[in-house]
mmCIF file of C-alpha atoms in Angstrom:
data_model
loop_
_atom_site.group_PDB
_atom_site.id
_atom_site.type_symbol
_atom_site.label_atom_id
_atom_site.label_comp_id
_atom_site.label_asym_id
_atom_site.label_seq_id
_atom_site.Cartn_x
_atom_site.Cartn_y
_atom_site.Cartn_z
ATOM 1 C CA UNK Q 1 0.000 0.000 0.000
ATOM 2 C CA UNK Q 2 1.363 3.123 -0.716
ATOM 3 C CA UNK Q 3 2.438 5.609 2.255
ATOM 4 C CA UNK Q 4 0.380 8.379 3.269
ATOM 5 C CA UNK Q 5 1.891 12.078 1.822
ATOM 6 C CA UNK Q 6 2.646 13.748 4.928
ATOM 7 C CA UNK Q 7 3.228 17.809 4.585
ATOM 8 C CA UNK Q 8 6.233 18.609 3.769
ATOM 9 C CA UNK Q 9 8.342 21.808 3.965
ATOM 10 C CA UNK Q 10 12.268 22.774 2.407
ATOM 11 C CA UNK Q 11 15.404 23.449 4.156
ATOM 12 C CA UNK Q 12 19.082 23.692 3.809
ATOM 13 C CA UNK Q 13 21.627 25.685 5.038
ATOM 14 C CA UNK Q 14 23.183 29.244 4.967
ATOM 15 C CA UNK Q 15 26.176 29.661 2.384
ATOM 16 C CA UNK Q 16 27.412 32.346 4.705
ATOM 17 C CA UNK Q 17 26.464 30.932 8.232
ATOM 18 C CA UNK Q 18 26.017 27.235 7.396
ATOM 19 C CA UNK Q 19 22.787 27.856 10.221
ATOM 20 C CA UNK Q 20 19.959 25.677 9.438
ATOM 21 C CA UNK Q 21 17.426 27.674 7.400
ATOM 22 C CA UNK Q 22 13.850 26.720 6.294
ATOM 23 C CA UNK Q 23 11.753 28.288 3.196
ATOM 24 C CA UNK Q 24 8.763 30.224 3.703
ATOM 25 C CA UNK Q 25 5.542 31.003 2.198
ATOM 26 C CA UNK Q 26 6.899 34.761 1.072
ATOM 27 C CA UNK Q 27 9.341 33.239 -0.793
ATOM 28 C CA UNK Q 28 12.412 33.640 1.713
ATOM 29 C CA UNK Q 29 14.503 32.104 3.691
ATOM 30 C CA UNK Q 30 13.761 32.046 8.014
ATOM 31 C CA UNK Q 31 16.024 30.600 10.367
ATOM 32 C CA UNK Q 32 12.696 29.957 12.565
ATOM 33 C CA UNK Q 33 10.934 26.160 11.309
ATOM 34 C CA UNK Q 34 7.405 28.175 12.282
ATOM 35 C CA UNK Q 35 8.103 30.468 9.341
ATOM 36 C CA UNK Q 36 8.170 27.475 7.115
ATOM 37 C CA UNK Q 37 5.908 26.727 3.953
ATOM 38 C CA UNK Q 38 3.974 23.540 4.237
ATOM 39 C CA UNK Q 39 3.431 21.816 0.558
ATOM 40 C CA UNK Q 40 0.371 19.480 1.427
ATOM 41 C CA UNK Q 41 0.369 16.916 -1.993
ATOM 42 C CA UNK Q 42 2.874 15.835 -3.828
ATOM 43 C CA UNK Q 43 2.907 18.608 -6.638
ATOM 44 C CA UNK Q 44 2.769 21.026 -4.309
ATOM 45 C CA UNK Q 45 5.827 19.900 -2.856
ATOM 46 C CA UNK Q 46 7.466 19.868 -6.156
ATOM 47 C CA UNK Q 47 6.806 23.415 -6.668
ATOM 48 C CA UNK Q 48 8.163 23.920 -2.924
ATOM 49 C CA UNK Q 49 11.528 22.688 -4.069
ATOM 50 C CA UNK Q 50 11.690 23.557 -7.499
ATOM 51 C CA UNK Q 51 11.076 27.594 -5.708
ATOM 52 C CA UNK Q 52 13.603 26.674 -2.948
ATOM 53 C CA UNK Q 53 16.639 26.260 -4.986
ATOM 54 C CA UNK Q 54 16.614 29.439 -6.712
ATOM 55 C CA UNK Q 55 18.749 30.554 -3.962
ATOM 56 C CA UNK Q 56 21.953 28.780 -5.053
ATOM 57 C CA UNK Q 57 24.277 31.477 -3.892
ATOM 58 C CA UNK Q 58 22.397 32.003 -0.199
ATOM 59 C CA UNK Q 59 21.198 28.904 0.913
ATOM 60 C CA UNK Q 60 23.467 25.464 0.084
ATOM 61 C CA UNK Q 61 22.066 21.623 -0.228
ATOM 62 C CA UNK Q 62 17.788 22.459 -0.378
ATOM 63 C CA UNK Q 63 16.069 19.375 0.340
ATOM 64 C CA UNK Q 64 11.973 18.580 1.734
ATOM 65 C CA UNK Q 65 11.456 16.923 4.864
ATOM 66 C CA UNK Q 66 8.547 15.953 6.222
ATOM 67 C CA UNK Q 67 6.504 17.742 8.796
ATOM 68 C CA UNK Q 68 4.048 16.882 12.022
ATOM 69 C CA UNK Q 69 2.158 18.577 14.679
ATOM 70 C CA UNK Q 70 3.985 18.192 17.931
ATOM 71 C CA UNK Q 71 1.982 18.231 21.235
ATOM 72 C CA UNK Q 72 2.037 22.045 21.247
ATOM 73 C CA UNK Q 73 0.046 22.085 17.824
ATOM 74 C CA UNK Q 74 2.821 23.740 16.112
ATOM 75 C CA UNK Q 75 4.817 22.431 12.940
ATOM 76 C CA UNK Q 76 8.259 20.125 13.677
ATOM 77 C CA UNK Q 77 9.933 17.601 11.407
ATOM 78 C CA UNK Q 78 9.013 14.102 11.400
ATOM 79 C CA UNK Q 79 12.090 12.942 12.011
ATOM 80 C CA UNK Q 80 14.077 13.254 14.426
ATOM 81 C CA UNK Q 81 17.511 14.108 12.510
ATOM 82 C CA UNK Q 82 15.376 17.094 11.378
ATOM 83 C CA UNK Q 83 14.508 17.898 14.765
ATOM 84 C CA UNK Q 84 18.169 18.043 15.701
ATOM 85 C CA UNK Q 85 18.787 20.329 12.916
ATOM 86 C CA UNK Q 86 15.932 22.765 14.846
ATOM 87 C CA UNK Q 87 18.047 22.549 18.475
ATOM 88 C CA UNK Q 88 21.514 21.448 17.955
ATOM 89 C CA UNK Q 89 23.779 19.113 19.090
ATOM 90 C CA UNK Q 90 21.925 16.269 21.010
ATOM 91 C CA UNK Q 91 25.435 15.548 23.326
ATOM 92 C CA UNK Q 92 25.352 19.222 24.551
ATOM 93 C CA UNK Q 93 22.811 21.051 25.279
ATOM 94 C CA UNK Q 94 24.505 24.343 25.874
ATOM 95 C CA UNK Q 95 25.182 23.926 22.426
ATOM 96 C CA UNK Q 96 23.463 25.281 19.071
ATOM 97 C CA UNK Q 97 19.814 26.918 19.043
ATOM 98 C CA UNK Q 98 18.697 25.643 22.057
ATOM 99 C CA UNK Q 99 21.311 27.071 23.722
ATOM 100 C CA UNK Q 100 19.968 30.536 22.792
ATOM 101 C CA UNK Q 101 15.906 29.864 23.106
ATOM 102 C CA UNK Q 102 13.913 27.182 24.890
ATOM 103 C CA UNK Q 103 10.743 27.401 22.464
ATOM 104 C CA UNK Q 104 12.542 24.848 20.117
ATOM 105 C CA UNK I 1 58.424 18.869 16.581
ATOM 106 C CA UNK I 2 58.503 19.530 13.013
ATOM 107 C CA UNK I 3 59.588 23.041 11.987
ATOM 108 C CA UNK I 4 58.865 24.935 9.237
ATOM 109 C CA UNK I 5 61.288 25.865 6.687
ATOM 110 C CA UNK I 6 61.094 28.941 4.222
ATOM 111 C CA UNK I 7 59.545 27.010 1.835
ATOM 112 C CA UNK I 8 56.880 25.466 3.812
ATOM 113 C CA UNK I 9 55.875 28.661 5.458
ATOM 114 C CA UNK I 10 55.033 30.242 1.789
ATOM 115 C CA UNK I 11 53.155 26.993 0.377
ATOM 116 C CA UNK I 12 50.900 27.183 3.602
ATOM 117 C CA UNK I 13 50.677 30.559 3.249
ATOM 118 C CA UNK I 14 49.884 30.493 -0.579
ATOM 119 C CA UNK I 15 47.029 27.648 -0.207
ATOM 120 C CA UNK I 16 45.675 30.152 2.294
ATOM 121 C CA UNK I 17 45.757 33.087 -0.020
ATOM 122 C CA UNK I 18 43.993 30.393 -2.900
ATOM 123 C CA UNK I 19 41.435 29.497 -0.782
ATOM 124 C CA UNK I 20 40.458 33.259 0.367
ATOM 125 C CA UNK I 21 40.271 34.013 -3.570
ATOM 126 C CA UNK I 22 37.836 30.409 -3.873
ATOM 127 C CA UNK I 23 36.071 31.430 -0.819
ATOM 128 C CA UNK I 24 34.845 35.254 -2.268
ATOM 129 C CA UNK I 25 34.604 33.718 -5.854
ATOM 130 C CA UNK I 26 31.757 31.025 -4.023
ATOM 131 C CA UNK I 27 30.602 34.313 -2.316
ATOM 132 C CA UNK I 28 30.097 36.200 -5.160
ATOM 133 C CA UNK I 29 28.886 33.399 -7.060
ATOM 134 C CA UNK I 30 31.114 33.159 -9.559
ATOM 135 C CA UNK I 31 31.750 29.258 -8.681
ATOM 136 C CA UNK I 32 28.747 26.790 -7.924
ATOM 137 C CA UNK I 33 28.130 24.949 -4.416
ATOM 138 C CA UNK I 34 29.131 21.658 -6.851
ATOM 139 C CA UNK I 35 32.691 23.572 -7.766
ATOM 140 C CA UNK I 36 33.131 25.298 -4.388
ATOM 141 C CA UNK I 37 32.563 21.448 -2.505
ATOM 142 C CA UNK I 38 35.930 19.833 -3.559
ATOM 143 C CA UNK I 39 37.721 23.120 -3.157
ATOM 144 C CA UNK I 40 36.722 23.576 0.556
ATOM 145 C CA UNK I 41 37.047 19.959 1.530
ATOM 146 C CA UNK I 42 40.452 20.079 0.203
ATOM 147 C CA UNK I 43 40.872 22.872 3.125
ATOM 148 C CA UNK I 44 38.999 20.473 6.238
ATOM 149 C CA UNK I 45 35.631 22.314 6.119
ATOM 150 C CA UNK I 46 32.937 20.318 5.772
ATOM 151 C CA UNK I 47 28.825 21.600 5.946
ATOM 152 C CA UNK I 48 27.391 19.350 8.655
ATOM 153 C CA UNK I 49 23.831 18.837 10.205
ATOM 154 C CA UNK I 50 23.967 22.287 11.899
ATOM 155 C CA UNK I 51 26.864 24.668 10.428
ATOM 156 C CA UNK I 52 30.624 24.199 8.669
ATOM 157 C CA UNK I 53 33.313 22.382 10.856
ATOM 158 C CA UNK I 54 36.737 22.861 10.378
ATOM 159 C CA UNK I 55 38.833 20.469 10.799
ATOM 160 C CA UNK I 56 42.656 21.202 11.691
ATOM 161 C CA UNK I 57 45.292 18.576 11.595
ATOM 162 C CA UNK I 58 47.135 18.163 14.912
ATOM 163 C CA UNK I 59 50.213 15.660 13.265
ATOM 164 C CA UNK I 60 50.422 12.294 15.695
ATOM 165 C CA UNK I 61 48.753 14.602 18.424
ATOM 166 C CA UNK I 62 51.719 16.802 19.532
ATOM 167 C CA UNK I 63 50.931 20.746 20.220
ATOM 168 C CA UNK I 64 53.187 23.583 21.798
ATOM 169 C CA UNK I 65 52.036 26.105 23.774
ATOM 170 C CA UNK I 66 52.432 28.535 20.923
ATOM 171 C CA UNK I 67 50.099 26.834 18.976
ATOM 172 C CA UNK I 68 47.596 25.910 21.631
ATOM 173 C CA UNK I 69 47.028 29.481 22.433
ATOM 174 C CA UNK I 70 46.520 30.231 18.881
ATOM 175 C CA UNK I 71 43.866 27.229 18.759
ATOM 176 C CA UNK I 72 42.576 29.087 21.763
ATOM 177 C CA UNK I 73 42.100 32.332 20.269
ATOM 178 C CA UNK I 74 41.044 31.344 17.457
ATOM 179 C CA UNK I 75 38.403 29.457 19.198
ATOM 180 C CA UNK I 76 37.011 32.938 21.190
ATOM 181 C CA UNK I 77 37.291 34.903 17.871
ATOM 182 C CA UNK I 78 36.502 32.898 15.428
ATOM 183 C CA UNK I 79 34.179 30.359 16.956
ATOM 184 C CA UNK I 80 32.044 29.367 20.337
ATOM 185 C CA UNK I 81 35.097 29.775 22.451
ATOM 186 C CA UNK I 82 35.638 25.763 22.349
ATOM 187 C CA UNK I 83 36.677 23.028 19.896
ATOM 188 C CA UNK I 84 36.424 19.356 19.893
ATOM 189 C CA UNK I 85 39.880 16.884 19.802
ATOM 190 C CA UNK I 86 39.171 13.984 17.576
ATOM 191 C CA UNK I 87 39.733 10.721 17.964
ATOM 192 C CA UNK I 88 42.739 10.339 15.195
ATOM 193 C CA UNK I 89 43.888 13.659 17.647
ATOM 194 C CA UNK I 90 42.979 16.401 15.510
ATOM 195 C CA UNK I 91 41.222 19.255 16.543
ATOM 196 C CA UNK I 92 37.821 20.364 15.279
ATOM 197 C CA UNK I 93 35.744 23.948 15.173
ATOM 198 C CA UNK I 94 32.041 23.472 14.920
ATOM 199 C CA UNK I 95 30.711 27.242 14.371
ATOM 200 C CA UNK I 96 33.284 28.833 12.162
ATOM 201 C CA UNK I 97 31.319 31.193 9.603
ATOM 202 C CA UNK I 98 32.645 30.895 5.743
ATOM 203 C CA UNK I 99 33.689 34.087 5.536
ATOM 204 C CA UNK I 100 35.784 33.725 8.441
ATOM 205 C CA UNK I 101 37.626 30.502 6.878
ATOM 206 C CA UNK I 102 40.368 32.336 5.241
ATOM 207 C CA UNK I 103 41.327 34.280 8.263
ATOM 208 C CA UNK I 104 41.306 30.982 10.504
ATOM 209 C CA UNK I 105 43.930 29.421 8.200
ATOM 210 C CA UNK I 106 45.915 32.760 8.082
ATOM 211 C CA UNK I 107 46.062 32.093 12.202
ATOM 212 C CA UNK I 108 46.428 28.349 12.048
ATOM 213 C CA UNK I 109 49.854 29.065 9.493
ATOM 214 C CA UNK I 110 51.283 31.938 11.486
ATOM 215 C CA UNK I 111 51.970 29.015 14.302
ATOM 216 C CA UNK I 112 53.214 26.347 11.393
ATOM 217 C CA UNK I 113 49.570 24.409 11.682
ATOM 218 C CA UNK I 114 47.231 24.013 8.289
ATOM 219 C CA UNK I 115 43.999 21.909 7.603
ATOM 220 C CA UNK I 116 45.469 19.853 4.674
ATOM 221 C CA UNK I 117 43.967 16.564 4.014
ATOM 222 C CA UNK I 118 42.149 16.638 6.991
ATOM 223 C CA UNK I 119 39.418 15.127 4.210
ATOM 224 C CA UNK I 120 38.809 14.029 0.516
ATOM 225 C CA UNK I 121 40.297 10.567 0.041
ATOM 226 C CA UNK I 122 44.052 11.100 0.827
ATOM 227 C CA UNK I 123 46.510 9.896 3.340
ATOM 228 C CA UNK I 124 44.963 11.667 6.522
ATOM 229 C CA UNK I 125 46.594 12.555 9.675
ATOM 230 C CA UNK I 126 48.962 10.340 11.171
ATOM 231 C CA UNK I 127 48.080 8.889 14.658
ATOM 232 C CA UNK I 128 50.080 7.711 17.216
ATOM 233 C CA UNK I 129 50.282 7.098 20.833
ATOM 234 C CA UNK I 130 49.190 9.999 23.295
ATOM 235 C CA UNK I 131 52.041 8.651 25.701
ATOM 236 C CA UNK I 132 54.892 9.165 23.014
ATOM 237 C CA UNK I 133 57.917 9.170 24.311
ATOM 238 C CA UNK I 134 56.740 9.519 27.920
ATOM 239 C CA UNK I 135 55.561 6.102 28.244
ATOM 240 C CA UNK I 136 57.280 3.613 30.385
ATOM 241 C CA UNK I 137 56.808 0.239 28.122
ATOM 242 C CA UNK I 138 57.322 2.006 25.227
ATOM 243 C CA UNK I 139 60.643 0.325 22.600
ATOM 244 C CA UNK I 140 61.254 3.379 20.628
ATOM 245 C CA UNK I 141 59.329 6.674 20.545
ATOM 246 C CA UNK I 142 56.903 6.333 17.247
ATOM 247 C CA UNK I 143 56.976 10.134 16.802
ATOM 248 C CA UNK I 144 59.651 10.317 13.948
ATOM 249 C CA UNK I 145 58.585 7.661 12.057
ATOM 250 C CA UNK I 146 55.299 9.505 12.601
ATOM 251 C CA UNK I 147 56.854 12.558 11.173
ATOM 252 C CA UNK I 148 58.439 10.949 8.494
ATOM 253 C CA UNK I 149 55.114 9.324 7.331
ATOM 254 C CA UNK I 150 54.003 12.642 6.928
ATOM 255 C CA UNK I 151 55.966 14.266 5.468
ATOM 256 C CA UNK I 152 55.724 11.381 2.595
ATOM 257 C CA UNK I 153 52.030 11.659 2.719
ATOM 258 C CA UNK I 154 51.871 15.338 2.270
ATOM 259 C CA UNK I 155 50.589 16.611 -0.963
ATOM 260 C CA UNK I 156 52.212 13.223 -2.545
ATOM 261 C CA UNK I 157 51.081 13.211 -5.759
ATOM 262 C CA UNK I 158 50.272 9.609 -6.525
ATOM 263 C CA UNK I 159 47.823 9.240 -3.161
ATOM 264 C CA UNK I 160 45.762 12.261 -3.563
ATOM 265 C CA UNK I 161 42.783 10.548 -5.166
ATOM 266 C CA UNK I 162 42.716 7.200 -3.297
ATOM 267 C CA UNK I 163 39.310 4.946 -3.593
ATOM 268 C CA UNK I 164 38.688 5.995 0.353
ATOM 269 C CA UNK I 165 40.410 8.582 3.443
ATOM 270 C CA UNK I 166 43.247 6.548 4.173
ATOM 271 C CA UNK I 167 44.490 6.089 7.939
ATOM 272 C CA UNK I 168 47.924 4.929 9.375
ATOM 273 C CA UNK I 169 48.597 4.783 13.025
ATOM 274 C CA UNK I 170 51.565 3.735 14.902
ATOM 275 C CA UNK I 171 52.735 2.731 18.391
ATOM 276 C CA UNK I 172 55.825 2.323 20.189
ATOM 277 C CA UNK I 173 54.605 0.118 22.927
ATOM 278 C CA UNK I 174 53.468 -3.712 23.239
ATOM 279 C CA UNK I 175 50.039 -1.861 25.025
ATOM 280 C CA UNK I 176 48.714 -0.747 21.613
ATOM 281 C CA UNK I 177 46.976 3.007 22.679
ATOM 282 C CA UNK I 178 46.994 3.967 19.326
ATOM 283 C CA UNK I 179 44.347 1.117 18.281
ATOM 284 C CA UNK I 180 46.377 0.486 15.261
ATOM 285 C CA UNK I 181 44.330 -2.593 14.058
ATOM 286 C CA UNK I 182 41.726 -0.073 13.168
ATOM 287 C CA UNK I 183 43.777 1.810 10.484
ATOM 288 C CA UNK I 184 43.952 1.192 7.239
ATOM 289 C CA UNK I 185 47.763 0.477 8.035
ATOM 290 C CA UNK I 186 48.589 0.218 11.699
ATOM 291 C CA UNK I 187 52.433 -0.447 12.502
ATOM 292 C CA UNK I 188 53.919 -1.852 15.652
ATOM 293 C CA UNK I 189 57.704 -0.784 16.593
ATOM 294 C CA UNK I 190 59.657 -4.231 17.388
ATOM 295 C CA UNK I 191 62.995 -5.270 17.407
ATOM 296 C CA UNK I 192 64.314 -8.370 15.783
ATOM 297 C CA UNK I 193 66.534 -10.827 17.757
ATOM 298 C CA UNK I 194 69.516 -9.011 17.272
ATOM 299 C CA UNK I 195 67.872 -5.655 18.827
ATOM 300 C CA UNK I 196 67.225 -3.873 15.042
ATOM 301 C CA UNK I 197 64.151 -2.070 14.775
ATOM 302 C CA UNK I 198 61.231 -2.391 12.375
ATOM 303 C CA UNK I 199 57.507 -2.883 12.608
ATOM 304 C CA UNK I 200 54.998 -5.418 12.569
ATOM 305 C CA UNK I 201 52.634 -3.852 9.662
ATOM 306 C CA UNK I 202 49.024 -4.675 9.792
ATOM 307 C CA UNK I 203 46.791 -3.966 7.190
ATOM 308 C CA UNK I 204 42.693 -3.155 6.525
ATOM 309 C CA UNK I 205 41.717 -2.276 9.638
ATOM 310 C CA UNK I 206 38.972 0.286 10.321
ATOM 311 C CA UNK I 207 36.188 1.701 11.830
ATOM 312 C CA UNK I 208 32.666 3.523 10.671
ATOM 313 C CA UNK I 209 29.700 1.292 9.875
ATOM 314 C CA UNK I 210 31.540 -1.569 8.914
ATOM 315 C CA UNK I 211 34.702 -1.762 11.879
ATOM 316 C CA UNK I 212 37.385 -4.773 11.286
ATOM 317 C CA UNK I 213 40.171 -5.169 12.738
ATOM 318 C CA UNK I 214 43.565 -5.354 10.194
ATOM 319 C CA UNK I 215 44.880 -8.528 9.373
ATOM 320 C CA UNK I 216 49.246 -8.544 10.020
ATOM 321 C CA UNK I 217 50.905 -8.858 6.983
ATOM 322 C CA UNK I 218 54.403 -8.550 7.335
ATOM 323 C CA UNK I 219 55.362 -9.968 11.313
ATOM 324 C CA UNK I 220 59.154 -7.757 11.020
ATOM 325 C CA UNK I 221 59.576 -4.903 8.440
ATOM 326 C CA UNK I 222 63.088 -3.556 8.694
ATOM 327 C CA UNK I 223 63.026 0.458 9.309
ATOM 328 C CA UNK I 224 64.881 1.159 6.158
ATOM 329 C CA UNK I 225 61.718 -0.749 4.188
ATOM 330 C CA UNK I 226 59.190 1.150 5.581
ATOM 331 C CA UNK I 227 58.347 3.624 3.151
ATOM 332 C CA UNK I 228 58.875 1.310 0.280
ATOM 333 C CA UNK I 229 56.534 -1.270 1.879
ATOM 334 C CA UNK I 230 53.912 1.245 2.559
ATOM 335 C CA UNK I 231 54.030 2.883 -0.829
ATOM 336 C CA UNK I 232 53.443 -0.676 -2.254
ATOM 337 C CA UNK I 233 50.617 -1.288 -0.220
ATOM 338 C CA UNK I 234 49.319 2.011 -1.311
ATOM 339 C CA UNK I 235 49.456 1.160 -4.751
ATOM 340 C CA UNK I 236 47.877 -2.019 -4.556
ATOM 341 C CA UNK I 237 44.609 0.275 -3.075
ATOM 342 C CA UNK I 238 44.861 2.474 -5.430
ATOM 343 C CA UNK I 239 44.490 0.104 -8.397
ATOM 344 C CA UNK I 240 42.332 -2.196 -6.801
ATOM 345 C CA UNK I 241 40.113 -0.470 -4.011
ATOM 346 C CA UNK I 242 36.553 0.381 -5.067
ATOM 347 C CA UNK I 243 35.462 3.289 -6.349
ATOM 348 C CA UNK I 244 32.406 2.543 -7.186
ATOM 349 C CA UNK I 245 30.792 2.140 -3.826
ATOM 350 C CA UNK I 246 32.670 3.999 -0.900
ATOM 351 C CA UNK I 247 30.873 1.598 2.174
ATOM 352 C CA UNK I 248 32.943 -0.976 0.461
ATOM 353 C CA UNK I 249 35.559 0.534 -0.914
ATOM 354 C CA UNK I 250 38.396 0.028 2.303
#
């Protein structure tokens, strides 16, 4: 049986910063996952990506990833590499984004 | 320790001044991510999970104090005011920005220290014992033959593209703290029965997803052989190591 589409939304990282970045529905570039377009079918995530990597020179490796409602109702990855891409470093937790908010 | 001469201060120095010019050229867009990727992995930076890491070879672990301060400041300028020793005793920065690659390097060959082949599939960074030459059991210190390995490995033209990162460690002691059966080539100082020295070489040992531990291949390697033997066994990789499939290509 063929899996279920879940949403999905683009990220990659900052040519300048190499900071985990996520596209948005203005057609930018947000550092914040909450900012991030949602594609809900398949085409619609084609057209996510194919807008995405018009940014060669700002934003480096664009790729989709999946997305879910966590228990706080707001948009997170699906898995959970992706969700260490939205905190940091799993082994230290003074490290990376969460070390600088605790809404991740 | 290894010092510079003249002419290894300006090729440092020049690679630096190439890779600033490769650096603004990616910046200004003048050379694709797919172009600018060999260039900076050439220099240790890789673009991991959460930002660049740049990786700085530490050769067979030994530091001064001149260059560990430099490590440290580059660390609070540069960086998070930390970096991470490795494993195979190198020393990594997780934070640097791109921009602020160039000037890193500038500050890592002011104090005779560089990120070459630190990556890409080359001869890496030669490991050896942490206890060199302070350790009690030890036969013979490992640290010039250490030295001399790199400075054969070094930009060597013939092991620049190798199927796979290749790894050589060496100890001096029967206690084996360098873990030398997980290099690609680990060698053991001995001496034969007439007190000479050589090595017991081991080869195809390694760790990642598929660990092994290297088979011995030659029990007693006179020292004068060494580099011959290991440039042999080099060859043989070259030719016949996979390149096709890098999981199977040690």
């Amino acid at each position: 049986m063929a899996r279920k589409f879940q949403p999905q939304m683009a990220t990659g990282n900052d040519l300048l910063e190499g900071d985990v970045v996520y596209f948005t529905s203005t057609g930018d570039w947000s550092r914040h996952i909450g900012d991030a377009a949602l594609a809900v079918n398949p085409e619609a995530s084609e057209d996510l990506l194919k807008r995405a990597s018009a940014f060669p020179n700002q934003v480096v490796g664009v790729y989709l990833v999946e997305s879910a409602i966590d228990e706080r109702w707001r948009v997170a990855p699906a898995h959970f590499r992706e969700t260490f891409r939205t905190r940091g470093p799993s082994n230290y937790p003074q490290h990376g984004r969460q070390a600088e908010r605790n809404d991740v | 320790m290894y010092d510079y001469t003249e002419f290894d201060r300006d090729f440092v120095h020049q690679r630096v001044a190439e890779f600033r010019e490769q650096v603004e050229r990616r910046i200004d867009g003048s050379l694709t991510e797919a172009e600018f990727l060999p260039l900076r992995l050439r220099n240790g930076l890789y673009l991991q999970l959460h930002a660049y890491m740049l990786r700085i070879a530490v050769p067979y672990g030994t530091l001064n104090s001149r260059k560990m301060r430099q490590l440290a400041m580059i660390a609070e300028r540069w960086d998070k005011g930390y970096g991470h020793f490795t494993t195979r005793q190198n020393i990594q920065f997780n934070w640097p920005k791109l921009r602020d690659v160039p000037d890193i390097l500038e500050a890592l060959a002011d104090v005779e220290m560089h990120s070459i082949q630190t990556s890409g599939n080359c001869i890496r960074n030669v490991t050896a014992d942490h206890f060199a030459g302070a350790a009690a059991d030890e036969i013979a210190d490992p640290r010039p033959t250490a030295e001399l390995l790199r400075q054969w490995s070094t930009d060597h033209p013939e092991f620049l593209y190798l199927p796979r990162k290749f790894k050589i460690g060496i100890t001096g002691s029967p206690n084996d703290r360098a873990v030398t059966k997980s290099h690609d080539i680990g060698l053991r100082m001995l001496r034969d029965a007439d007190g000479a020295p050589g090595y017991e070489v081991s080869i195809g040992g390694g760790l990642g997803r598929t660990p092994m531990i290297g088979k011995v291949v030659r029990g007693f390697l006179p020292k004068a052989d060494l580099l011959p033997y290991l440039e042999a066994i080099l060859q043989v990789y070259n030719l016949n190591g996979r390149r096709d499939n890098k999981f199977k290509a040690p």
